[in-house]
Coordinates of C-alpha atoms in Angstrom, one line a residue:
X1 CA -38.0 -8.7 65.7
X2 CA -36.3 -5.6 66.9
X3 CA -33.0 -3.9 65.1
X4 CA -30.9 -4.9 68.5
X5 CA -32.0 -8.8 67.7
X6 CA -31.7 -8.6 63.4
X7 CA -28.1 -7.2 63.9
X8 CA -26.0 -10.2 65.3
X9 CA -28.0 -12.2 63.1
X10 CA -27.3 -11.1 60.3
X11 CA -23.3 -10.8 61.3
X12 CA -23.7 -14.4 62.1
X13 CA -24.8 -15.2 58.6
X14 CA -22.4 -13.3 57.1
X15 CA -19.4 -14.8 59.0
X16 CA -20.7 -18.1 57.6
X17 CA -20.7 -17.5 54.0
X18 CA -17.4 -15.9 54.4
X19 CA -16.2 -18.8 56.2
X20 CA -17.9 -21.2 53.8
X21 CA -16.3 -19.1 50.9
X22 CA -12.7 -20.1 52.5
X23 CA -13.1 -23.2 53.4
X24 CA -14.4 -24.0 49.9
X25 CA -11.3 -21.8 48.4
X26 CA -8.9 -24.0 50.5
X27 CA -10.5 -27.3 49.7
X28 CA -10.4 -26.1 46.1
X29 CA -6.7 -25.8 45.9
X30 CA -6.4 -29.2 48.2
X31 CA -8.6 -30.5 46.1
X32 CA -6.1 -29.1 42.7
X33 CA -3.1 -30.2 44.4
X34 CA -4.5 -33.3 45.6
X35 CA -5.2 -34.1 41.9
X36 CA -2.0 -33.1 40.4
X37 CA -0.3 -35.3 42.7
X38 CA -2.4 -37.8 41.9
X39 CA -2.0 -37.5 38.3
X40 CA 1.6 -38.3 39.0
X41 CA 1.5 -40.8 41.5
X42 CA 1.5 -44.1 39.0
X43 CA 4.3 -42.7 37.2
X44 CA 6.5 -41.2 40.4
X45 CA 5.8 -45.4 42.0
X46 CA 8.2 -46.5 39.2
X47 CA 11.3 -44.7 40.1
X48 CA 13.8 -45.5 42.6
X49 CA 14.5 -41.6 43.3
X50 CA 12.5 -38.3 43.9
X51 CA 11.6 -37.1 40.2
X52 CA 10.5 -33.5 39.9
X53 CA 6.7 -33.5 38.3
X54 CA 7.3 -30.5 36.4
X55 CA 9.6 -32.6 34.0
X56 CA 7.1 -35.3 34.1
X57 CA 4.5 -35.3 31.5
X58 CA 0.8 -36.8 32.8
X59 CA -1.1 -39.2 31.2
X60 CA -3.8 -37.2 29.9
X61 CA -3.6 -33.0 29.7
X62 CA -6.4 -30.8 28.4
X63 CA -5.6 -28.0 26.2
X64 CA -6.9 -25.5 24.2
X65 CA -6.6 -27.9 21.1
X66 CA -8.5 -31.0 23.3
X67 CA -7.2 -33.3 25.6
X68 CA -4.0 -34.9 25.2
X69 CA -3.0 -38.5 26.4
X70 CA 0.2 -39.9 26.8
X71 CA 1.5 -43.7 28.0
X72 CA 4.5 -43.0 29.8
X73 CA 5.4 -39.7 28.4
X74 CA 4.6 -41.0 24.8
X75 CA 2.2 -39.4 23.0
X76 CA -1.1 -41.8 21.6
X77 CA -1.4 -42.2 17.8
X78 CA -4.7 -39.4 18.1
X79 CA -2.2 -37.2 20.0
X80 CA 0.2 -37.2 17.8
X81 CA -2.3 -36.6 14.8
X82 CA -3.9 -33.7 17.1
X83 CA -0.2 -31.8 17.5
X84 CA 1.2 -31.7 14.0
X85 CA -2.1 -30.5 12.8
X86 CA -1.6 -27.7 15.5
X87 CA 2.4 -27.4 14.5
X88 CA 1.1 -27.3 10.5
X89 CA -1.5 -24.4 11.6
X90 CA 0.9 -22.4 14.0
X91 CA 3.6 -22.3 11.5
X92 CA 0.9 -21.5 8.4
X93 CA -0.3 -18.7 10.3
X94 CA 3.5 -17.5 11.0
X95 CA 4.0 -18.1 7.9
X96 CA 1.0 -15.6 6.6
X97 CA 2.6 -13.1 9.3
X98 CA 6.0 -13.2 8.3
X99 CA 5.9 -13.5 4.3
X100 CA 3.7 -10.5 4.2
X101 CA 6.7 -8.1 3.1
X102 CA 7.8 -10.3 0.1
X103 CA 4.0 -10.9 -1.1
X104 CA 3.4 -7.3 -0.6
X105 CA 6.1 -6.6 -3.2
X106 CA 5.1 -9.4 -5.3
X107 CA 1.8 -8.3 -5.8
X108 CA 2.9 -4.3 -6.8
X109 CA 5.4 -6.2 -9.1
X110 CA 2.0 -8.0 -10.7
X111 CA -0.6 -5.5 -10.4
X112 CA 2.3 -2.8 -12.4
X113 CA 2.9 -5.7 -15.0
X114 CA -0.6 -5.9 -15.9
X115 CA -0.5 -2.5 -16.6
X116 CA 2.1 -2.8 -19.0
X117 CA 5.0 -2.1 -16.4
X118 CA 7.2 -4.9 -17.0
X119 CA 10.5 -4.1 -17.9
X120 CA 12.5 -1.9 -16.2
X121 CA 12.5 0.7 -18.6
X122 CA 9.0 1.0 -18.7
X123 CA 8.2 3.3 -16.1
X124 CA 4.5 3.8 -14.4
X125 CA 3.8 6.8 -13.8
X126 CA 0.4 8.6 -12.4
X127 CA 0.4 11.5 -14.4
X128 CA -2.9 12.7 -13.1
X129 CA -2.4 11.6 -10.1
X130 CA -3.3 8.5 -7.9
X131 CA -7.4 8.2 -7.4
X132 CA -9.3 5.3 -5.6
X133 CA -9.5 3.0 -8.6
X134 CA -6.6 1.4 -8.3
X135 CA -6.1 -0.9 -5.4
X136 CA -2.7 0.3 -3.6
X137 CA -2.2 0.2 -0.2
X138 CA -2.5 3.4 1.5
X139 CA -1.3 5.2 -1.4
X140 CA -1.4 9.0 -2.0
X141 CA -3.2 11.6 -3.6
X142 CA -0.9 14.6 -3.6
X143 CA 2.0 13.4 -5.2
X144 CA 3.1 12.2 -9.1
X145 CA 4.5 8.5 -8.7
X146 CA 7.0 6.7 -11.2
X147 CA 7.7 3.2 -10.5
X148 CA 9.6 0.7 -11.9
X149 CA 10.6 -2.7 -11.1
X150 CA 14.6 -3.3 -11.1
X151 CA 16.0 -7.2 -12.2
X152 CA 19.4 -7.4 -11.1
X153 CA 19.8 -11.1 -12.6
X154 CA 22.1 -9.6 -15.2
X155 CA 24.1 -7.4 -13.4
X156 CA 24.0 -4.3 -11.5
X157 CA 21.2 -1.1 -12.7
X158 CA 21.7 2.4 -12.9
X159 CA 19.2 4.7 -11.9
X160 CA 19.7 8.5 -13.0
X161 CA 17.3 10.6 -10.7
X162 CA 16.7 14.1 -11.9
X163 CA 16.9 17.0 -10.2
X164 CA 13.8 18.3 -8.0
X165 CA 12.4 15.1 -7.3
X166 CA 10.4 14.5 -3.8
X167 CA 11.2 11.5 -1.9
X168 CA 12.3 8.0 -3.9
X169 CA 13.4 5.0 -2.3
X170 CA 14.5 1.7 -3.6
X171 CA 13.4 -2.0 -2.0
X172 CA 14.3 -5.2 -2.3
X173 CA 11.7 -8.5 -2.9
X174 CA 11.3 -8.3 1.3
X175 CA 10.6 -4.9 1.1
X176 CA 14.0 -4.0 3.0
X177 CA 15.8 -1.0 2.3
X178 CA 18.2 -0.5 0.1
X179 CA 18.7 3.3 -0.4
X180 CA 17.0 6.8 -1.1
X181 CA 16.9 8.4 -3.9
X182 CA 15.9 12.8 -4.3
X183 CA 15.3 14.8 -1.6
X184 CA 15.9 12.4 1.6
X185 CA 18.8 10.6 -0.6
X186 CA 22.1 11.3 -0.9
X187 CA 21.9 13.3 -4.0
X188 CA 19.6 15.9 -1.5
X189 CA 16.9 16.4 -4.3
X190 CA 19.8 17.6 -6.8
X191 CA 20.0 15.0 -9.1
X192 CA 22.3 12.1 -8.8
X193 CA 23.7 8.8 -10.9
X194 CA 22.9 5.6 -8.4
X195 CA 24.3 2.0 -9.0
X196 CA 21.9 -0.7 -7.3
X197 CA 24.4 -3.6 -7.3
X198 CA 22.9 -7.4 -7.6
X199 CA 23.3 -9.9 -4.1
X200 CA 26.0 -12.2 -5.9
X201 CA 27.9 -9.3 -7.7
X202 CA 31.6 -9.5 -6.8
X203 CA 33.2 -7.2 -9.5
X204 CA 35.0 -3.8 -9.5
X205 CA 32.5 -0.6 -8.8
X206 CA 32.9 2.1 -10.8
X207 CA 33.2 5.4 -9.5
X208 CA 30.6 8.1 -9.6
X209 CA 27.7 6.9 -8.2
X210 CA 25.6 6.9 -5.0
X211 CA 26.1 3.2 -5.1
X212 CA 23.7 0.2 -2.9
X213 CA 23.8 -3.8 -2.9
X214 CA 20.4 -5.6 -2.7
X215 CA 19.8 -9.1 -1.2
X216 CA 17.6 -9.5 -3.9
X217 CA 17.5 -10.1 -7.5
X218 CA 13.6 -8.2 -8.4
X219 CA 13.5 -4.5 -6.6
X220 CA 11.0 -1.7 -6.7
X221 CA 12.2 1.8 -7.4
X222 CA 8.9 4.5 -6.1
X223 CA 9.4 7.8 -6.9
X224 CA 7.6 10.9 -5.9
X225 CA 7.4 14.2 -7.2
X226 CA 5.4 17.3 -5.8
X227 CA 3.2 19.3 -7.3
X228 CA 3.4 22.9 -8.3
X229 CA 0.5 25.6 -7.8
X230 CA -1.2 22.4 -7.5
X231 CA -0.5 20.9 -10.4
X232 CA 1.5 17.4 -11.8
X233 CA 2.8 18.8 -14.7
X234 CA 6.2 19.9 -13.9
X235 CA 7.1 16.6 -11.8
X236 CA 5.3 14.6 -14.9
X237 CA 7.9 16.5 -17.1
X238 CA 11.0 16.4 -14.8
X239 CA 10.1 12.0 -14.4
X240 CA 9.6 11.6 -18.3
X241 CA 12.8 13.5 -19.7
X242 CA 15.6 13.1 -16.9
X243 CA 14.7 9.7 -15.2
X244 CA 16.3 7.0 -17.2
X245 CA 17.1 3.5 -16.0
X246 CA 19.3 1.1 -17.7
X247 CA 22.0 -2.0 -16.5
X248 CA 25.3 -1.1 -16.3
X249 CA 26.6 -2.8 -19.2
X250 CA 24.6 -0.9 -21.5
X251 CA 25.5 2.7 -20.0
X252 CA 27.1 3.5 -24.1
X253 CA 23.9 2.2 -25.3
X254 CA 21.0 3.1 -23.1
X255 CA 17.8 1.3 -24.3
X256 CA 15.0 4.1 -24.6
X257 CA 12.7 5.1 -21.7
X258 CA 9.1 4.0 -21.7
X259 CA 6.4 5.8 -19.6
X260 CA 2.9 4.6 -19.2
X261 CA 0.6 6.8 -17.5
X262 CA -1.9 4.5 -15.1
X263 CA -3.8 7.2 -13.6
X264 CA -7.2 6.0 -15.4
X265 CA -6.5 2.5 -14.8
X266 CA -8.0 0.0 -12.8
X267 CA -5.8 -2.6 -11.0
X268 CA -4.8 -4.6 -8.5
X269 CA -1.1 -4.8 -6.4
X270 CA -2.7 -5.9 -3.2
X271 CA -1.5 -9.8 -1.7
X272 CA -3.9 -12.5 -1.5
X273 CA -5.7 -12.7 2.1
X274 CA -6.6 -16.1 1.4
X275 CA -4.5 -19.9 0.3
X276 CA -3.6 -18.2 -3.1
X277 CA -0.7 -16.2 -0.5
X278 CA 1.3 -19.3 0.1
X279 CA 1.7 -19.8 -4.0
X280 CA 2.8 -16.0 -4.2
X281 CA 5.4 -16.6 -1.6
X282 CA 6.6 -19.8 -3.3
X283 CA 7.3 -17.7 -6.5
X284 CA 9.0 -15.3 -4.7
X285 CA 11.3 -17.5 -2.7
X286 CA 11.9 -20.1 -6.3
X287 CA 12.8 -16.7 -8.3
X288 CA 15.9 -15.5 -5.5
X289 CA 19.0 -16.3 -4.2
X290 CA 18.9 -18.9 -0.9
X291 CA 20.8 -16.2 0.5
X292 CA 18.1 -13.5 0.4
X293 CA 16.7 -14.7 3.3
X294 CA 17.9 -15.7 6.8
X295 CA 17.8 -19.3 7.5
X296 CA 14.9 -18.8 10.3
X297 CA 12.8 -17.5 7.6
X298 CA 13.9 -20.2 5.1
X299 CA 13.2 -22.5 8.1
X300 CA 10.1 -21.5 9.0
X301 CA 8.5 -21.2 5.2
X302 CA 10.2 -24.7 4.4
X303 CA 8.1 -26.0 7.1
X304 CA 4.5 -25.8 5.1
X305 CA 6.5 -26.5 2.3
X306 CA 7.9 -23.8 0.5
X307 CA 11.7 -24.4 -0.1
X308 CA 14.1 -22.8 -3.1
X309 CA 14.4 -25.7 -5.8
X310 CA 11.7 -27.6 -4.7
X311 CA 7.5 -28.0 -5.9
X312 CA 5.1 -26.8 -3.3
X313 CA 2.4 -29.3 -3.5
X314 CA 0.5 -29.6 -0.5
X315 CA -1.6 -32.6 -0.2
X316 CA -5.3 -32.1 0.6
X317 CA -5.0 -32.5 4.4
X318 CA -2.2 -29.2 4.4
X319 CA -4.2 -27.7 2.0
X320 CA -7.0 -27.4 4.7
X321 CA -4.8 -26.8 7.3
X322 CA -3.3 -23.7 5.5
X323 CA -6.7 -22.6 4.2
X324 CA -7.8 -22.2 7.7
X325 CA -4.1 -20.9 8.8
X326 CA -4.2 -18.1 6.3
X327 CA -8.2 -16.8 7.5
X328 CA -6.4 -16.8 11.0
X329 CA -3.4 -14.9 10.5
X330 CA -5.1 -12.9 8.3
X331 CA -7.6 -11.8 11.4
X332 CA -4.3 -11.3 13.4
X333 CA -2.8 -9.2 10.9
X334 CA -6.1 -7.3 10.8
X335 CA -5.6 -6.7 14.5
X336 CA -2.7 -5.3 14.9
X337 CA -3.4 -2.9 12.3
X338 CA -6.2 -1.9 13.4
X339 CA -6.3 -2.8 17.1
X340 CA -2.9 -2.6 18.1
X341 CA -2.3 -3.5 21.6
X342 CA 1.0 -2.2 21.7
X343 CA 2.0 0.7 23.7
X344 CA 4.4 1.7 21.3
X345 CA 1.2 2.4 18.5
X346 CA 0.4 5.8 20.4
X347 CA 2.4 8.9 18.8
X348 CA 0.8 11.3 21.4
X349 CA 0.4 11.2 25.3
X350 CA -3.3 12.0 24.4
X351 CA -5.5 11.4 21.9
X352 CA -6.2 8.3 19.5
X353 CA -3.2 8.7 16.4
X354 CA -1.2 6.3 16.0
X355 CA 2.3 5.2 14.1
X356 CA 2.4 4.0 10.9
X357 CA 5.7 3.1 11.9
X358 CA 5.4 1.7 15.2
X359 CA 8.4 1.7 17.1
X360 CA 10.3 3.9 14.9
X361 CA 12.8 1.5 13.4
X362 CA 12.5 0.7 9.7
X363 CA 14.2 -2.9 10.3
X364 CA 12.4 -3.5 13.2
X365 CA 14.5 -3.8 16.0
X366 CA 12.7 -3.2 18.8
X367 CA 14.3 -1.1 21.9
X368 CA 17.4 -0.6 19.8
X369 CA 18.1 -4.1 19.1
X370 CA 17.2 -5.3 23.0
X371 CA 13.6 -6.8 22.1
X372 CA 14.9 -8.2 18.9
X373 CA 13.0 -8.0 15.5
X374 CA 9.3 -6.3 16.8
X375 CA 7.6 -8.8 14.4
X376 CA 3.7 -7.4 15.3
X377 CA 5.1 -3.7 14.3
X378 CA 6.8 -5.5 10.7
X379 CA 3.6 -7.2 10.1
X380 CA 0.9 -4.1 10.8
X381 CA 3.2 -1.6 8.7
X382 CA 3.1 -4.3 5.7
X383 CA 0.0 -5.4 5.5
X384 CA -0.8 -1.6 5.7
X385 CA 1.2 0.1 3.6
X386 CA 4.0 -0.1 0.9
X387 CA 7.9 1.4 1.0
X388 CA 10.3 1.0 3.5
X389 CA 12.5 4.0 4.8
X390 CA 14.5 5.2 7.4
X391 CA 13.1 9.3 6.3
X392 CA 9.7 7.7 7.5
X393 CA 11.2 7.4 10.9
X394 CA 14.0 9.3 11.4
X395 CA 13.8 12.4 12.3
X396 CA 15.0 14.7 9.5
X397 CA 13.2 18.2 9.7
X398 CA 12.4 19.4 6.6
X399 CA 13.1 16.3 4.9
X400 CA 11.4 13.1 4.1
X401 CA 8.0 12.8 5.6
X402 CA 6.0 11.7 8.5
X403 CA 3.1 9.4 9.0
X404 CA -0.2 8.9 11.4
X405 CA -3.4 6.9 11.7
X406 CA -6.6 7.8 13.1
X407 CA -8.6 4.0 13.2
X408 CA -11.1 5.1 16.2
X409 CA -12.4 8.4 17.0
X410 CA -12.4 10.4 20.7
X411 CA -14.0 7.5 22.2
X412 CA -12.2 4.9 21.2
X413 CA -14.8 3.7 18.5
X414 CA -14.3 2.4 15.0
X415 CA -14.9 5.1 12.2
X416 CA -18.3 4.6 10.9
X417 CA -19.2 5.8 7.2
X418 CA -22.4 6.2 7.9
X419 CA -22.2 8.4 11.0
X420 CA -20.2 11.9 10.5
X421 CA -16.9 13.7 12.2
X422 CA -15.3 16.8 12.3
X423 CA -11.6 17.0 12.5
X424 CA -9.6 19.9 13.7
X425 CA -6.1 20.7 12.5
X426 CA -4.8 23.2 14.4
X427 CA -2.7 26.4 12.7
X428 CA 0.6 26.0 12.1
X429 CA 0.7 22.4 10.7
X430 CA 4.4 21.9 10.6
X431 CA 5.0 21.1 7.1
X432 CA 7.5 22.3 4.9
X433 CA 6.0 21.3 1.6
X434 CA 2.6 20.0 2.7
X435 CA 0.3 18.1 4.2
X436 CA -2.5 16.2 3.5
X437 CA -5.7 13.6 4.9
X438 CA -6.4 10.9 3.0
X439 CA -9.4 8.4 4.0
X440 CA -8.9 4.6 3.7
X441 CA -11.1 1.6 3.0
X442 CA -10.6 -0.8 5.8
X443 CA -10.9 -3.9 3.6
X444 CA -8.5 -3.2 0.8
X445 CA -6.6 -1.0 2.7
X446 CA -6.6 1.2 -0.4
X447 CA -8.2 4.6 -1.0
X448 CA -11.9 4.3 -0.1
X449 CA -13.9 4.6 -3.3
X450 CA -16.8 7.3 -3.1
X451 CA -18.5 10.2 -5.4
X452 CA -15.0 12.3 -4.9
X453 CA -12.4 10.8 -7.1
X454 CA -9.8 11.9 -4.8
X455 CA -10.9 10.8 -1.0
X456 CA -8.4 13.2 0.6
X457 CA -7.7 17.0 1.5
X458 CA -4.9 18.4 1.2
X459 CA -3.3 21.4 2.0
X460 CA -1.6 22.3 -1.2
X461 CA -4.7 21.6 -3.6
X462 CA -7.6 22.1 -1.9
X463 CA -9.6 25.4 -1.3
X464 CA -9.6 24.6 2.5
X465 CA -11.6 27.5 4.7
X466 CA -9.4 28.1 7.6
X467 CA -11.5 29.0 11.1
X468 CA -10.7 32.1 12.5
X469 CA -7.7 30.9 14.7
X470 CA -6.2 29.5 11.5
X471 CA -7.1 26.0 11.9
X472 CA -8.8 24.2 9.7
X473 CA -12.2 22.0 10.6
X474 CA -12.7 18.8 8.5
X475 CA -16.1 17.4 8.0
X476 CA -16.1 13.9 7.5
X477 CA -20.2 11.8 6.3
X478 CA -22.0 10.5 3.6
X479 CA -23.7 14.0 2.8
X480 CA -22.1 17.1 3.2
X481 CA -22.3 17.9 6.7
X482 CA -20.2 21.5 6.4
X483 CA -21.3 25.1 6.5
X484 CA -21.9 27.0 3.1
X485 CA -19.2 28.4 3.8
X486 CA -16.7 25.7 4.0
X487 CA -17.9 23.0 1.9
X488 CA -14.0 22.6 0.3
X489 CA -13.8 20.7 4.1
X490 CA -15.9 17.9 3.2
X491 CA -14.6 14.5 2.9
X492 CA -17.1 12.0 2.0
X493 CA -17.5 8.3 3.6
X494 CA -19.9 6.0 2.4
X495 CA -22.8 5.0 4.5
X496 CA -22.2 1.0 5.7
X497 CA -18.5 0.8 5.5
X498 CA -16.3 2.1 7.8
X499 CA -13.1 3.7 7.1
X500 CA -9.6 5.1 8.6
X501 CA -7.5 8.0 7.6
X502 CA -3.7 8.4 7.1
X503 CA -2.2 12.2 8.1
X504 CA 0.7 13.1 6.4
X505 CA 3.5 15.8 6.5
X506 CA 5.9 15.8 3.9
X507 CA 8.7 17.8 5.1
X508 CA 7.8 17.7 8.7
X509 CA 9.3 20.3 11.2
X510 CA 10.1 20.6 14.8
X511 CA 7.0 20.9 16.4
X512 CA 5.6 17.7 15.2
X513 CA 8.9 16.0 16.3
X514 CA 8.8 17.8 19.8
X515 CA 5.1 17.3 19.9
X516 CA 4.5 20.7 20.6
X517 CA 1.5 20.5 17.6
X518 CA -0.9 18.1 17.8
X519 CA -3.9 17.1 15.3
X520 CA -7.1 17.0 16.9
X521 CA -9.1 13.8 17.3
X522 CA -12.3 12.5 14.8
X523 CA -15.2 13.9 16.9
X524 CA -18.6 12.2 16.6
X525 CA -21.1 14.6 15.6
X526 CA -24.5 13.6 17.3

C-alpha cells in the first residue's frame, strides 16, 4: 500500500479515536450528572416545591474518611461514630499546631529547672558558651546567654539590665512579646531598670522604669551578650555583677543573685513530638489566668479536653485518637519548616534562603492584619526556634539581628551529611557586630552534634581564610574537604543524617535590607 492510500487512512483513524475520546468525555459527565440527579431524586419526590440539591444532603457520600450514609439527611449510627473520630483527630492535630508556642516555653522552663534554674534569681548562664550538647532549638554559638524564668504570681518583677548587653527580650508562657531589653530595648544597650507587671495587676506604677504587662503569670527573660576579641569573659562578668532580678516588693531587700553556669551540661528544653505534648499543654493552661488566652484557643484546646480547672483524662478511645493526631501534626509541622510551600518563605528573588520569620510580623498577622493570624508561619517559627521579637523583623540597621535558613541546596535538594558543599559568602557581609553559620540537626532541631564542639563558623571567632575577592568559601562534609590552606572553613556534617543551617547577622545593615548582598547557595560538590 502506497503513501497516497496509508494517508487518509490513517486520518480516518485518528478522527475516530478523537471522536470516541468525546463522545466518551460527554457521556462521562451525562453519565455524572445523570447520577447526581439520581442520587437526589427519592428525596426531591417528597417535596411539594423545587429544592435546591446543593442544600440537600444524599444518602450515601464517599470521602476521604469512607463512605458516609445518611436517611433523610440524618446521619447512621457508623456515620456518626466515623465523624467525631475525624472532629477528635482534626482538632488534636490543631491542637499540636497551635499549642506549640506555650509547650515550647514550657519545655525551656523544664529543661532550665533541671539544671538548677528554678527560681528567678537563679540565673543560667553559658559561660563558655552554648555547644551541641544541650538540646535547644536553633540556639547559638557566638553569644554568652543568661536566662531566667520570671513568676509574676506575686506581683510585678524587676529586671536591672546592665550596660553593654547584646540583645534581651522578655516572653510570656505563649511565647508573645512582651518587651526588649539592651541594645534593641529601650534602654539602647545602656543599661536600664524594667518593671514586667503581672496580667491581673491593677495597682499604681512606680516611676522609673521601662515598664511591660504580661498576659501571663511564668515568663522567660533570654539575654545575650557579645563576645570580645573572641572571648565570653567580659559579657560573663557584665551578666554576673550588674544583672539582678527581684519582685518589686523586695526592691529594699533584694534577695542575692545566683548564677549557674550550664555550658558543660547536658539537657533537654525541647517539647514532646509525641501524646506526652497534650499533658504539657494541660500544665501550662491549669497554671494561668483564663484570660491568657483568647477564647478560640481556649475553645479549640477544651475540645480534646484540656480546660483551666478541670482533669484532662482522656479515655482510651481519645487517647488513640490524639496519639495518632499528634504523629500527624507533628509531620505537618515538620513541613512547613522544612518544606514550606509558602511564597512568603523566600527572602531572595533567587536562590534557596529562607525566613526564619516568614512573613515578617512577630504576631503573625499576615498582609498587615488582612489575612488574619498566618498560623503555618506561627507554627514553623516555633517548632523551629525560641524568642519572639519585633528586632528579628523589623528592620532596625545596626540593631537587633536578622535571620535565614538554607534547608536544600542549589537544586532544591535536602542537605545530605554524607555528601559535601561549599558555601560562598560574598565580601562585605553587612554586619555591624558579626555574623555567623551555624549547622542544625533536623530532628531535634538543636545544634547538630559532631567531632567539633561548636558546629558553626563565625566571623568574629574563627580563623576564616578569605578568597581573594574577600569572600569567604565554606566547606561543608564528613571529612575535611577544604584546601591546606583554608581548613579554618570546614564545617563538619555527619555521614547519614542530614542537616540545615541558620545564617545570622547581628547588627544587620542596609544592604541585607535592600538586598543588594546576597549569600550564596550550598553547592553540591560532585
Amino acid at each position: 500500500m502506497n503513501i497516497k492510500v496509508k494517508l487518509p487512512i490513517a486520518i480516518s483513524i485518528l478522527s475516530l479515536l478523537v471522536m470516541g475520546c468525546q463522545n466518551s468525555k460527554v457521556e462521562q459527565k451525562t453519565e455524572n450528572t445523570s447520577t447526581e440527579t439520581h442520587s437526589f431524586e427519592s428525596i426531591l419526590e417528597k417535596y411539594n416545591t423545587d429544592i435546591p440539591t446543593k442544600i440537600l444532603t444524599p444518602n450515601s457520600v464517599d470521602t476521604r474518611i469512607g463512605t458516609l450514609n445518611f436517611f433523610d439527611g440524618l446521619p447512621s449510627e457508623e456515620t456518626v461514630t466515623k465523624v467525631y473520630d475525624n472532629l477528635d483527630f482534626m482538632r488534636g492535630v490543631e491542637t499540636f499546631l497551635n499549642g506549640i508556642p506555650a509547650t515550647s516555653i514550657e519545655g525551656l522552663r523544664l529543661g532550665f529547672h533541671s539544671v538548677g534554674s528554678d527560681n528567678f534569681n537563679k540565673v543560667a548562664i553559658f559561660d563558655d558558651l552554648l555547644d551541641s550538647n544541650p538540646l535547644f532549638l536553633t540556639g547559638n554559638t557566638s553569644t554568652v546567654y543568661a536566662s531566667a524564668f520570671l513568676n509574676l504570681r506575686n506581683g510585678p518583677m524587676v529586671v536591672e539590665v546592665p550596660a553593654g548587653s547584646g540583645p534581651g527580650t522578655v516572653n510570656d508562657a505563649y511565647f508573645r512579646y512582651v518587651i526588649d531589653m539592651g541594645g534593641p530595648g529601650p534602654d539602647r544597650g545602656k543599661g536600664g531598670k524594667y518593671l514586667i507587671l503581672p496580667p491581673d495587676y491593677n495597682g499604681e506604677t512606680p516611676k522609673g522604669y521601662f515598664v511591660a504587662k504580661s498576659t501571663s503569670y511564668v515568663n522567660w527573660l533570654i539575654l545575650r551578650g557579645f563576645l570580645v576579641d573572641g572571648k565570653t569573659d567580659v559579657s560573663k562578668k557584665m551578666y554576673r555583677e550588674g544583672l539582678k532580678i527581684y519582685p518589686l516588693k523586695d526592691k529594699d531587700n533584694q534577695p542575692a543573685m545566683e548564677f549557674i553556669n550550664v555550658s558543660d551540661k547536658e539537657f533537654n528544653t525541647i517539647h514532646a513530638n509525641n501524646y506526652d505534648f497534650y499533658e504539657e499543654l494541660n500544665e501550662v493552661v491549669q497554671r494561668e489566668p483564663v484570660s491568657f488566652l483568647d477564647p478560640e484557643l481556649r475553645g479549640l484546646f477544651a475540645s480534646i479536653g484540656i480546660e483551666k480547672e478541670k482533669p484532662f483524662n482522656p479515655d482510651a478511645r481519645m487517647k488513640d485518637i490524639l496519639t495518632d493526631a499528634v504523629a500527624v501534626g507533628n509531620a505537618t509541622a515538620r513541613a512547613t519548616l522544612f518544606r514550606s510551600r509558602e511564597k512568603e518563605a523566600a527572602i531572595f528573588k533567587t536562590g534557596h534562603w529562607e525566613a526564619a520569620f516568614m512573613g515578617g510580623n512577630y504576631q503573625w498577622l499576615k498582609d498587615d492584619g488582612n489575612g488574619g493570624r498566618f498560623l503555618d508561619a506561627r507554627t514553623r517559627y516555633f517548632y523551629g526556634a525560641t524568642v519572639n521579637t519585633p528586632a528579628m523583623v523589623l528592620k532596625m540597621v545596626g540593631l537587633g539581628s536578622q535571620y535565614a535558613y538554607a534547608m536544600v541546596d542549589s537544586n532544591g535538594n535536602y542537605l545530605d551529611g554524607s555528601k559535601n558543599y561549599t558555601l560562598n559568602i560574598p565580601a562585605n557581609a553587612p554586619a555591624k557586630n558579626f555574623w555567623s553559620i551555624v549547622m542544625y540537626d533536623p530532628q531535634t532541631r538543636s545544634m547538630l552534634q559532631t567531632d567539633q564542639r561548636f558546629p558553626s563558623i563565625s566571623s568574629q571567632r574563627t580563623p576564616l581564610v578569605k578568597n581573594e575577592d574577600g569572600s569567604t568559601t565554606i566547606y561543608v562534609g564528613p571529612e575535611n574537604n577544604a584546601p591546606k590552606d583554608k581548613v579554618a572553613n570546614w564545617l563538619q556534617s555527619r555521614a547519614g543524617k542530614g542537616f540545615f543551617v541558620a545564617f545570622r547577622l547581628y547588627g544587620p545593615l542596609e544592604p541585607w535590607f535592600n538586598q543588594t548582598w546576597i549569600p550564596g547557595d550550598f553547592e553540591l560538590v560532585k
